[in-house]
Short mmCIF file of C-alpha atoms and ligand atoms in Angstrom, two decimals:
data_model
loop_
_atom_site.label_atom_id
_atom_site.label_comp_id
_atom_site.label_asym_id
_atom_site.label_seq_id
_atom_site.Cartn_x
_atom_site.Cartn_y
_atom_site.Cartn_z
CA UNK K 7 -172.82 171.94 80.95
CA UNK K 8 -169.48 172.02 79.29
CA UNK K 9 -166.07 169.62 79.75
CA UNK K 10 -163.87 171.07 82.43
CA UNK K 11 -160.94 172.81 80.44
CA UNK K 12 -159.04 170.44 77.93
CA UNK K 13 -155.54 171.09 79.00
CA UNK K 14 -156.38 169.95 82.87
CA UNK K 15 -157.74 166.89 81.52
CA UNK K 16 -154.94 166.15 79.62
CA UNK K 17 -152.80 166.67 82.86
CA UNK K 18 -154.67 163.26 84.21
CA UNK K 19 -153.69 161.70 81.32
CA UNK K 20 -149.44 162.22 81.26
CA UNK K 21 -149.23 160.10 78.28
CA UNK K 22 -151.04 163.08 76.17
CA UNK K 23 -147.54 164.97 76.38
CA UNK K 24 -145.46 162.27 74.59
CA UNK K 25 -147.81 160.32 71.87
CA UNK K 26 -151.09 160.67 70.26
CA UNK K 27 -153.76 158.38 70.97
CA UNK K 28 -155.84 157.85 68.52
CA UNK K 29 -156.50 154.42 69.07
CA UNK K 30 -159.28 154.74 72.40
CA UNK K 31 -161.27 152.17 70.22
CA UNK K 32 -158.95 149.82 71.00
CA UNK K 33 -157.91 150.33 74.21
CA UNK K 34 -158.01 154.40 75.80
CA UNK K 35 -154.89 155.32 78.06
CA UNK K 36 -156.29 155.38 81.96
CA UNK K 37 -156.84 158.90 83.72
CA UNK K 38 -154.33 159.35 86.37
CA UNK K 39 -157.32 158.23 89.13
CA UNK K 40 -158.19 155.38 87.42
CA UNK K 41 -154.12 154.20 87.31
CA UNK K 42 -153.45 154.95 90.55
CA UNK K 43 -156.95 153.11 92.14
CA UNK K 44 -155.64 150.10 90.48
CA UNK K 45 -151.81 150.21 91.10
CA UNK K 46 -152.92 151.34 94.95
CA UNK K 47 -155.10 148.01 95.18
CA UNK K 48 -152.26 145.76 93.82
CA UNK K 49 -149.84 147.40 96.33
CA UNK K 50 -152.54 146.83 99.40
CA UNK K 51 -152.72 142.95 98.43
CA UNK K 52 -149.23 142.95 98.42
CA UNK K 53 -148.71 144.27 101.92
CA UNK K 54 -151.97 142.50 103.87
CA UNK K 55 -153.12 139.87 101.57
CA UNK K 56 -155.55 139.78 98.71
CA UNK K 57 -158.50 138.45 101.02
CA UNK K 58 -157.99 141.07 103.63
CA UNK K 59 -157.19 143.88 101.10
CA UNK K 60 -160.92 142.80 99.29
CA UNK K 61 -162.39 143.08 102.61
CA UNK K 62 -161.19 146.98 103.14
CA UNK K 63 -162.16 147.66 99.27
CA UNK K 64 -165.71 146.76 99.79
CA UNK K 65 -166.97 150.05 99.58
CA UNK K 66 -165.26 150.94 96.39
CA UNK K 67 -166.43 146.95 95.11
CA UNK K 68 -170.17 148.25 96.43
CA UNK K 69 -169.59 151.92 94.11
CA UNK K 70 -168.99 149.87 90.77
CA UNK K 71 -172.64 148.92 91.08
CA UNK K 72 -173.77 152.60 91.92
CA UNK K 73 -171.60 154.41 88.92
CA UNK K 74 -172.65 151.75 86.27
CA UNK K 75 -176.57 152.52 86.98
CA UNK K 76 -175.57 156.02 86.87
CA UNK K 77 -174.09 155.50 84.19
CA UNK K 78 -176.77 153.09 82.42
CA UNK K 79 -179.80 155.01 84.10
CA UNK K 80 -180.20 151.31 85.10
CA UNK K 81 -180.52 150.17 89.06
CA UNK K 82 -177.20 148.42 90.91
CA UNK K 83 -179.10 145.40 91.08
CA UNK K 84 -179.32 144.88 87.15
CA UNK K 85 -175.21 145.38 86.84
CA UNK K 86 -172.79 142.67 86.37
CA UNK K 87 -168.96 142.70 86.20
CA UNK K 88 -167.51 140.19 83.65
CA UNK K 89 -164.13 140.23 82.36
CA UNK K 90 -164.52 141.39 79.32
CA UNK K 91 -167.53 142.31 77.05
CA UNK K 92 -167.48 138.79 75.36
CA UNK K 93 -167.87 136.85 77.74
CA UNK K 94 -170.75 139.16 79.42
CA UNK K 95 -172.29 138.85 76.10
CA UNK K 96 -172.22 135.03 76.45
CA UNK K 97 -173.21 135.13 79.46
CA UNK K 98 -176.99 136.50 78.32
CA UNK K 99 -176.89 134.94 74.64
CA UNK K 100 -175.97 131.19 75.92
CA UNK K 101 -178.98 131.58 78.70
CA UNK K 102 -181.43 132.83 76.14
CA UNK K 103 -184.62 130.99 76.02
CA UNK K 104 -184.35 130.12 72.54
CA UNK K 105 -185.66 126.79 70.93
CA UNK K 106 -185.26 124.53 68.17
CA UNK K 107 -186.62 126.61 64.39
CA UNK K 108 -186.47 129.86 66.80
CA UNK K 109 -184.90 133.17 64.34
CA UNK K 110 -182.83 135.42 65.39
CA UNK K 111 -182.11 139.17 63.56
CA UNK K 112 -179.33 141.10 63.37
CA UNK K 113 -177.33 143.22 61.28
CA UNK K 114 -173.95 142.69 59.05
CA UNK K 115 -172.23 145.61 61.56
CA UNK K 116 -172.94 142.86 64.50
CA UNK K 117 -169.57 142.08 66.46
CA UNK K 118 -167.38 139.67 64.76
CA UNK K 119 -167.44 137.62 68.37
CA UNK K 120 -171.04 137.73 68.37
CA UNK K 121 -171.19 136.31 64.95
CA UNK K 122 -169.50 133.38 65.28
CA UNK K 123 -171.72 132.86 68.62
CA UNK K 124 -174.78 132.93 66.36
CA UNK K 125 -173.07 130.61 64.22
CA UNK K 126 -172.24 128.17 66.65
CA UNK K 127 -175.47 127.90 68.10
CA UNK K 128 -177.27 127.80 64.69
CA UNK K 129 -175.83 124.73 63.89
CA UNK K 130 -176.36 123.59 67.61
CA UNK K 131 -179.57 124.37 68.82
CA UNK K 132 -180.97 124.54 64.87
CA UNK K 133 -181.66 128.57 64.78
CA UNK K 134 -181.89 130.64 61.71
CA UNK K 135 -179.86 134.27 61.60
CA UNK K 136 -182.04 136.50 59.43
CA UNK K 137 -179.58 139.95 58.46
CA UNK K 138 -181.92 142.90 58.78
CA UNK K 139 -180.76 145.34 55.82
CA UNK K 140 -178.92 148.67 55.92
CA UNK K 141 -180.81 151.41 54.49
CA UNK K 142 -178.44 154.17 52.02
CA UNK K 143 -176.46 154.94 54.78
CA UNK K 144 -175.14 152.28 55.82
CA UNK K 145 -176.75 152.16 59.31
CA UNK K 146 -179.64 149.51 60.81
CA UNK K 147 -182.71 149.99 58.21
CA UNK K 148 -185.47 150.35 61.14
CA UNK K 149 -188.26 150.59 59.02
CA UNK K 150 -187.24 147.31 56.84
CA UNK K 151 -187.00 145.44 60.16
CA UNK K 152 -191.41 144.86 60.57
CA UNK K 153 -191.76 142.77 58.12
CA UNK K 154 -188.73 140.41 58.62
CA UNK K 155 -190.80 139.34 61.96
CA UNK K 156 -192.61 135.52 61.73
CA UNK K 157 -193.76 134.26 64.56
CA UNK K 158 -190.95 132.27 64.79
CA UNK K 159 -188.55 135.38 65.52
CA UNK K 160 -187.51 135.49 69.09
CA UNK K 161 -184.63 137.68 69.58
CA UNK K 162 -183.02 141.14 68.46
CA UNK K 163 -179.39 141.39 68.70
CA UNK K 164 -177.36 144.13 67.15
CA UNK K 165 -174.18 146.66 67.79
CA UNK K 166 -174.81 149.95 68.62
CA UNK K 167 -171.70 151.14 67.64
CA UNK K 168 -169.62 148.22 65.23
CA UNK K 169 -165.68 148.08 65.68
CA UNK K 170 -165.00 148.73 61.87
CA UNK K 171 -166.32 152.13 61.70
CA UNK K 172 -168.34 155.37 63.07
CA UNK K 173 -171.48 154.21 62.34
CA UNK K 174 -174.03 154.70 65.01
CA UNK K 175 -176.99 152.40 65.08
CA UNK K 176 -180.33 153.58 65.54
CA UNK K 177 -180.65 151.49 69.17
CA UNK K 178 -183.77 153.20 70.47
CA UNK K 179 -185.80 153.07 67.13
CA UNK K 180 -184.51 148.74 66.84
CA UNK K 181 -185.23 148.96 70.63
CA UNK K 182 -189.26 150.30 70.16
CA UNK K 183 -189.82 147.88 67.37
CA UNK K 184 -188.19 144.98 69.29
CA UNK K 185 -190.94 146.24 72.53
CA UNK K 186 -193.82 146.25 70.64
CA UNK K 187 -193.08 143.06 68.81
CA UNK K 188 -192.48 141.36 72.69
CA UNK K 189 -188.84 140.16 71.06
CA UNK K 190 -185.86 139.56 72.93
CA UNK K 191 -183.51 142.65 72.71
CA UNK K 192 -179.60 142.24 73.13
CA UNK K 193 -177.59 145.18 72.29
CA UNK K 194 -173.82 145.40 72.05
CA UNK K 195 -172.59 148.37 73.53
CA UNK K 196 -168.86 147.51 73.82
CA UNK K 197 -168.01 151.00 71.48
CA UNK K 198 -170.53 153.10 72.57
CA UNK K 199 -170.72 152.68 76.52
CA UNK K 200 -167.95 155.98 77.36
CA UNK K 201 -168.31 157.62 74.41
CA UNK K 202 -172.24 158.20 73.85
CA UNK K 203 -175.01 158.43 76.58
CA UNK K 204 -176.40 155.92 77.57
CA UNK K 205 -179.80 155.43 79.06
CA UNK K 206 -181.01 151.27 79.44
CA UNK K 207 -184.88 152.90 79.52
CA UNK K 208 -185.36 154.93 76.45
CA UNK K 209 -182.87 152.22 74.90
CA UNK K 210 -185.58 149.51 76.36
CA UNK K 211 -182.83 146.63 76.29
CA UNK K 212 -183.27 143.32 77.82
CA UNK K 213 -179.60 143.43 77.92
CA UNK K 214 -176.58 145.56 76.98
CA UNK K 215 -172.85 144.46 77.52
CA UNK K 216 -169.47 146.28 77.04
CA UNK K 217 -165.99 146.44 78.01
CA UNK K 218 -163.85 148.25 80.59
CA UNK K 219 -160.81 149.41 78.34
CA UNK K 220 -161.98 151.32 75.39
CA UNK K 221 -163.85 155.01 75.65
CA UNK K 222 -164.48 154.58 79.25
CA UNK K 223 -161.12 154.47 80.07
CA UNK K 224 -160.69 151.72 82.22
CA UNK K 225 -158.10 148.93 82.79
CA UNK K 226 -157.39 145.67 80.60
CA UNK K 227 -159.30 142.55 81.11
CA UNK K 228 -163.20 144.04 82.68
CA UNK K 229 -166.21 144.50 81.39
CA UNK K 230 -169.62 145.02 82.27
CA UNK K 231 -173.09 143.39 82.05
CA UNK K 232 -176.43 144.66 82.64
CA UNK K 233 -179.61 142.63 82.12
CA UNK K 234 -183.14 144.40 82.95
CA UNK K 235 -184.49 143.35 86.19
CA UNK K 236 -187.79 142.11 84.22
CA UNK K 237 -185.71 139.58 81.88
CA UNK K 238 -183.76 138.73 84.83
CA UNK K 239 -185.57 135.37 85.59
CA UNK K 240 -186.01 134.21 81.64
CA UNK K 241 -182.14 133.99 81.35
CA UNK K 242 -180.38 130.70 82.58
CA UNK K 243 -176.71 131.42 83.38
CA UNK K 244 -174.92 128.70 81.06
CA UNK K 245 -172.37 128.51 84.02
CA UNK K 246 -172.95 128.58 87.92
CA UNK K 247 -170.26 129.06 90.81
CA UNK K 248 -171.08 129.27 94.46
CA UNK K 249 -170.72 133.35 94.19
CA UNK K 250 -173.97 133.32 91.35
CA UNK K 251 -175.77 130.92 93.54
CA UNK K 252 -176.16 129.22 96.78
CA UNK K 253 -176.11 125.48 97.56
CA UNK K 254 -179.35 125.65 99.94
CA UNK K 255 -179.84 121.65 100.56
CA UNK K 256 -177.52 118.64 99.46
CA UNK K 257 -180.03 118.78 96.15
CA UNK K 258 -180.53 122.17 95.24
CA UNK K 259 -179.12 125.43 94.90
CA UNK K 260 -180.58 128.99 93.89
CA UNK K 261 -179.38 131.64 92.10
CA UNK K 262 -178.40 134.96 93.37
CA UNK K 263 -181.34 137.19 93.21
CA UNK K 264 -179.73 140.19 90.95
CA UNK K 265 -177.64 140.46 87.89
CA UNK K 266 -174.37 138.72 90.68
CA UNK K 267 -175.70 135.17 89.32
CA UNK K 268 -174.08 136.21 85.98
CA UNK K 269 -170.38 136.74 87.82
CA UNK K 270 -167.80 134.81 89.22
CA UNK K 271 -166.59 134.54 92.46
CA UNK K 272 -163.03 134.79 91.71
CA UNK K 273 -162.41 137.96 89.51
CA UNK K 274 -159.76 140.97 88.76
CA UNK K 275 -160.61 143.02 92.14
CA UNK K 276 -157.79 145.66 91.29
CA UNK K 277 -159.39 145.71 87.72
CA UNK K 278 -162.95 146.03 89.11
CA UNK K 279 -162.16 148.97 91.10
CA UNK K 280 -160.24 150.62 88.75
CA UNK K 281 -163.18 149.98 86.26
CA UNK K 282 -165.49 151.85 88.91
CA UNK K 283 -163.23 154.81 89.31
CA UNK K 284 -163.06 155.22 85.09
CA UNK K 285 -167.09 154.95 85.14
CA UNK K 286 -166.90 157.39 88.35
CA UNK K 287 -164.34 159.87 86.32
CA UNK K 288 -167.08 159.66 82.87
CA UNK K 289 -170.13 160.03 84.76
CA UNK K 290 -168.34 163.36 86.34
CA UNK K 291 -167.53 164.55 83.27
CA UNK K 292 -170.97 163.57 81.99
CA UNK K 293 -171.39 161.46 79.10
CA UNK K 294 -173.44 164.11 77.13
CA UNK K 295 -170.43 166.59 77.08
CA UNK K 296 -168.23 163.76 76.27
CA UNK K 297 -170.04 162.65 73.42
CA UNK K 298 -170.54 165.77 71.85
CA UNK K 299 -166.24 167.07 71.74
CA UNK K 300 -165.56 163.34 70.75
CA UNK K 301 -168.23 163.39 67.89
CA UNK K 302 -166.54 167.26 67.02
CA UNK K 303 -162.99 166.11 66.95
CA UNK K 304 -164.39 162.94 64.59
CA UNK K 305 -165.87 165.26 62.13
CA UNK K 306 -162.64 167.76 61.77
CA UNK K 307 -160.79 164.02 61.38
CA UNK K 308 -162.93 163.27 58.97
CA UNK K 309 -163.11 166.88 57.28
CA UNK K 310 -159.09 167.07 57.02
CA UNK K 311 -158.30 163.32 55.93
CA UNK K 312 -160.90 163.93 52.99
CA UNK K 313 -158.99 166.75 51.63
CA UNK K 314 -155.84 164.69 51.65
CA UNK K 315 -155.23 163.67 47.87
CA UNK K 316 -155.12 159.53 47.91
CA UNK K 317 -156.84 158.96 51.69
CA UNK K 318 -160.10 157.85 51.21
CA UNK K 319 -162.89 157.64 54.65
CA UNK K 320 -165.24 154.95 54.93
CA UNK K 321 -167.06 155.68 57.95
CA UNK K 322 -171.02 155.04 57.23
CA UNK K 323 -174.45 155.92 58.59
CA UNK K 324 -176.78 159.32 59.46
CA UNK K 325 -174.83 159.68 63.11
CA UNK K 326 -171.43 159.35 63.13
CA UNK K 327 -169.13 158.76 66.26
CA UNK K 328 -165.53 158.82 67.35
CA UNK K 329 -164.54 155.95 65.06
CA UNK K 330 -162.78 157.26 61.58
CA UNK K 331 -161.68 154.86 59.22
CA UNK K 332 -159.59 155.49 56.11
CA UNK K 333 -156.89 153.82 53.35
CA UNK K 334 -154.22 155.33 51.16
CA UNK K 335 -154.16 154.61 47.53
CA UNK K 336 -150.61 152.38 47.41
CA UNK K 337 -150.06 152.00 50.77
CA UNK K 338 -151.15 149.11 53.47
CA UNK K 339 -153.34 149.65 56.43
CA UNK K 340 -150.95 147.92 58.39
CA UNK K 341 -147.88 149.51 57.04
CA UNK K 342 -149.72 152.86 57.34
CA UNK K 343 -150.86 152.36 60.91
CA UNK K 344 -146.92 151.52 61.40
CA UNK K 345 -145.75 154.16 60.22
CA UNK K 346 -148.23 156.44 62.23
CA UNK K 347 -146.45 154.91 65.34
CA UNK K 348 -142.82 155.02 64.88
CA UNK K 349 -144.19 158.80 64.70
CA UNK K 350 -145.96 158.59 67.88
CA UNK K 351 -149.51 158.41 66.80
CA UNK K 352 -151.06 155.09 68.01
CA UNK K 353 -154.04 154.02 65.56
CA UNK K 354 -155.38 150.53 65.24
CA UNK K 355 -155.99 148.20 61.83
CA UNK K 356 -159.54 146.73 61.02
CA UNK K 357 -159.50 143.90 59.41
CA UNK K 358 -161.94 141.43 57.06
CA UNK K 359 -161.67 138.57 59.20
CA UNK K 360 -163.05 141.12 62.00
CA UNK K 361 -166.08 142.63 59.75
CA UNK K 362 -166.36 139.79 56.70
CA UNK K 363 -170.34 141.12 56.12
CA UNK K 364 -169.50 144.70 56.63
CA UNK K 365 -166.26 145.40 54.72
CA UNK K 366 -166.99 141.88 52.69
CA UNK K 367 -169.58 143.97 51.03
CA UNK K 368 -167.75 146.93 50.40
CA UNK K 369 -164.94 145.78 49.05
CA UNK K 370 -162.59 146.53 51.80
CA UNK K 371 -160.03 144.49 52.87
CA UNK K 372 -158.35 146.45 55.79
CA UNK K 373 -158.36 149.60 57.47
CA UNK K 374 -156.52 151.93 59.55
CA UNK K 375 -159.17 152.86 62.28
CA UNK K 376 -158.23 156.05 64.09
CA UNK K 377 -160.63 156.73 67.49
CA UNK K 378 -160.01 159.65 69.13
CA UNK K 379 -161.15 160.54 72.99
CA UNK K 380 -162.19 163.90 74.27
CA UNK K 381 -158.62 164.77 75.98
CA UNK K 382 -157.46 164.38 72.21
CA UNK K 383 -157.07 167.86 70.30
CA UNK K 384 -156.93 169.51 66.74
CA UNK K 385 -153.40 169.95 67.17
CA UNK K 386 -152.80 166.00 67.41
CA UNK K 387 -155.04 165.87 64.30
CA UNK K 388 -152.88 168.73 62.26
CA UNK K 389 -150.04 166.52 63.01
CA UNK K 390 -152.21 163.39 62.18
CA UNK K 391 -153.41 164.67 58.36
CA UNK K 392 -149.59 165.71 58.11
CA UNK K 393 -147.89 162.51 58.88
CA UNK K 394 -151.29 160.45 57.33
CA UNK K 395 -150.32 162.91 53.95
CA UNK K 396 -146.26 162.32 53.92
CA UNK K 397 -146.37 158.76 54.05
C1 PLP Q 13 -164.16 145.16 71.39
C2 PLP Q 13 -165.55 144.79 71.09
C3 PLP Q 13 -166.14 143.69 71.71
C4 PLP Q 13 -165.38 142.74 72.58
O1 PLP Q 13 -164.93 143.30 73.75
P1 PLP Q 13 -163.92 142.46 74.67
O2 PLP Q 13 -163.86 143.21 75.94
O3 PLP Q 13 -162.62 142.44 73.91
O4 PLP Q 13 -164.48 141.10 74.82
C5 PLP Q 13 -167.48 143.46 71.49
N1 PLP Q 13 -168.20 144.25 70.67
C6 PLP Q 13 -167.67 145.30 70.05
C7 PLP Q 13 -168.53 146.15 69.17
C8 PLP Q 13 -166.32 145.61 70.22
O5 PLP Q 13 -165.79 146.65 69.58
#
């Protein structure tokens, strides 16, 4: 199996002919399906009413729960939408069954959101973050992680793929050791969902998260949740609405019986659908395909910035992704990643305050972060290393 023929993809995305966007990490430009879905919704609740124009979407509302457990190899019953991927994280870490002394481990690529999560509820509900190390890499040191495990250790939570970089974390070795220790296993997949295949059974996750607008292409403001069917009943949703549950007497009330009890009842229905058509539009493409041009075009980023005299890449780990990082000697990441625009190449700045244990440690203070897509090209990155070399 192969990607259908560049140039025809680039023809659902318009944008491709006027700017370069390298910047899918932060938010990827919507194919032309996934645009119109959305706009086409908006328009319907303009003409007949946003109730009525729900009612005739159901279908399409029904088919974001069938594309994400294609997607996720997971079932439609274990799928959530959420509006983002930090609050569907929430969602499962604020429900854990965690108790007073209880440990949690994790890694210093975890997501600067998640972080300050942990840190919150350290210092409310008395838990103790133990960092698992990285091994010479850079990436998750699996084989260090045994013998951080007491009997007081209750949950795994890591990023597969951290926002600062193109590491990729070792998610199915954390996710065997996790298994066969019985530990809770929460895995951020906000970077890696679109981008890198995903499968919630060799992954063995109790729950994954991610977001609608970065590699899979969707719009602003969704994101996705999935919690395994088997954990379902050992999370409490920290919040309940009369869409996650049902008021059954005047005293009482119980939760839907799927992964619904984690959603709201009011919620982005244009933004839902369109997130269904951008999962529809990856899992046609397949994810495998994907992953392998976007992990291509990474390394010939990578391969031509490093022969630039001045740009240094910091990109760590054994399996690298679609993430590239890099600095110029004497010239700001933000200034850089400026400049990069005014000449139509759209790149993103990671910063300390996003990464403090990550780029804390290396001595970095910010960098530009340039993520290419597959519907990206070499050309784009000749002109990239060109403009990234004249500044
Ligand atoms: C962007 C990002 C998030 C947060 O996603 P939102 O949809 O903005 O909440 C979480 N984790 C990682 C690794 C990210 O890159």
């Amino acid at each position: 199996m192969q990607l259908p023929d560049i140039e025809r993809l680039r023809k659902d995305t318009p944008t491709c002919e006027s700017l370069i966007h390298f910047n899918n990490a932060g938010a990827s430009l919507m194919p032309k399906p996934v645009h119109e879905a959305l706009i086409n919704h908006l328009a319907l609740e303009a003409s007949i009413g946003g109730y009525e124009a729900e009612h005739q979407a159901l279908p399409e509302l029904d088919a974001f729960y069938t594309e994400f457990a294609t997607l996720l190899n997971a079932s439609p019953d274990e799928i959530a939408y959420v509006e983002n991927a930090t609050r569907a994280w929430d969602m499962a870490f604020y429900g854990m069954p965690l108790k007073d002394g209880d440990h949690i481990l994790t890694h210093e690529s975890e997501y600067v959101s998640n972080y300050l999560g942990f840190l919150q509820q350290a210092k409310r509900r008395n838990l103790v973050i133990d960092l698992i190390p990285s091994d010479e890499s850079g990436q998750i040191d699996v084989n260090a992680i045994p013998a951080l495990i007491t009997d007081k250790t209750r949950l795994i939570a890591i990023t597969h793929v951290p926002t600062q970089g193109g590491l990729v974390n070792p998610a199915i070795e954390v996710g065997e050791i996790a298994k066969a220790h019985d530990l809770i296993y929460l895995l951020d997949a906000c970077q890696s969902a679109g981008q890198i295949a995903l499968d919630v059974k060799k992954l063995q996750c109790d729950v994954l998260t991610g977001t609608g607008r970065k590699f899979l292409r969707g719009p602003r403001g969704t994101g996705f949740l999935y919690v395994n069917s088997a954990f379902l009943n050992k999370l409490d949703p920290p919040f309940v609405d009369l869409h996650s549950a049902t008021w059954t007497a005047d005293n009482s009330y119980e939760f839907a019986a799927n992964a619904r009890r984690f959603e709201n009842w009011e919620s982005y229905v244009a933004g839902r659908i369109g997130l269904m058509e951008a999962v529809r539009y990856a899992n046609t493409l397949g994810l495998a395909n994907i992953e392998s041009r976007v992990a291509n075009l990474a390394k010939t980023v990578r391969s031509t910035l490093s022969n630039i005299k001045d740009v240094d890449v910091h990109d760590l780990g054994v399996k690298q992704c679609g993430i590239v990082t890099l600095t110029k000697t004497g010239i700001d990441a933000n200034d850089l990643c400026t400049h990069l625009r005014t000449q139509g190449i759209n790149t993103s700045v990671s910063t300390l305050t996003s990464a403090r244990l990550d780029l804390g440690k290396r001595n970095l203070e910010n960098l530009v972060r340039a993520s290419v897509h597959y519907f990206n090209t070499e050309a784009e990155i000749d002109r990239f290393a060109q403009v990234v070399e004249s500044a």
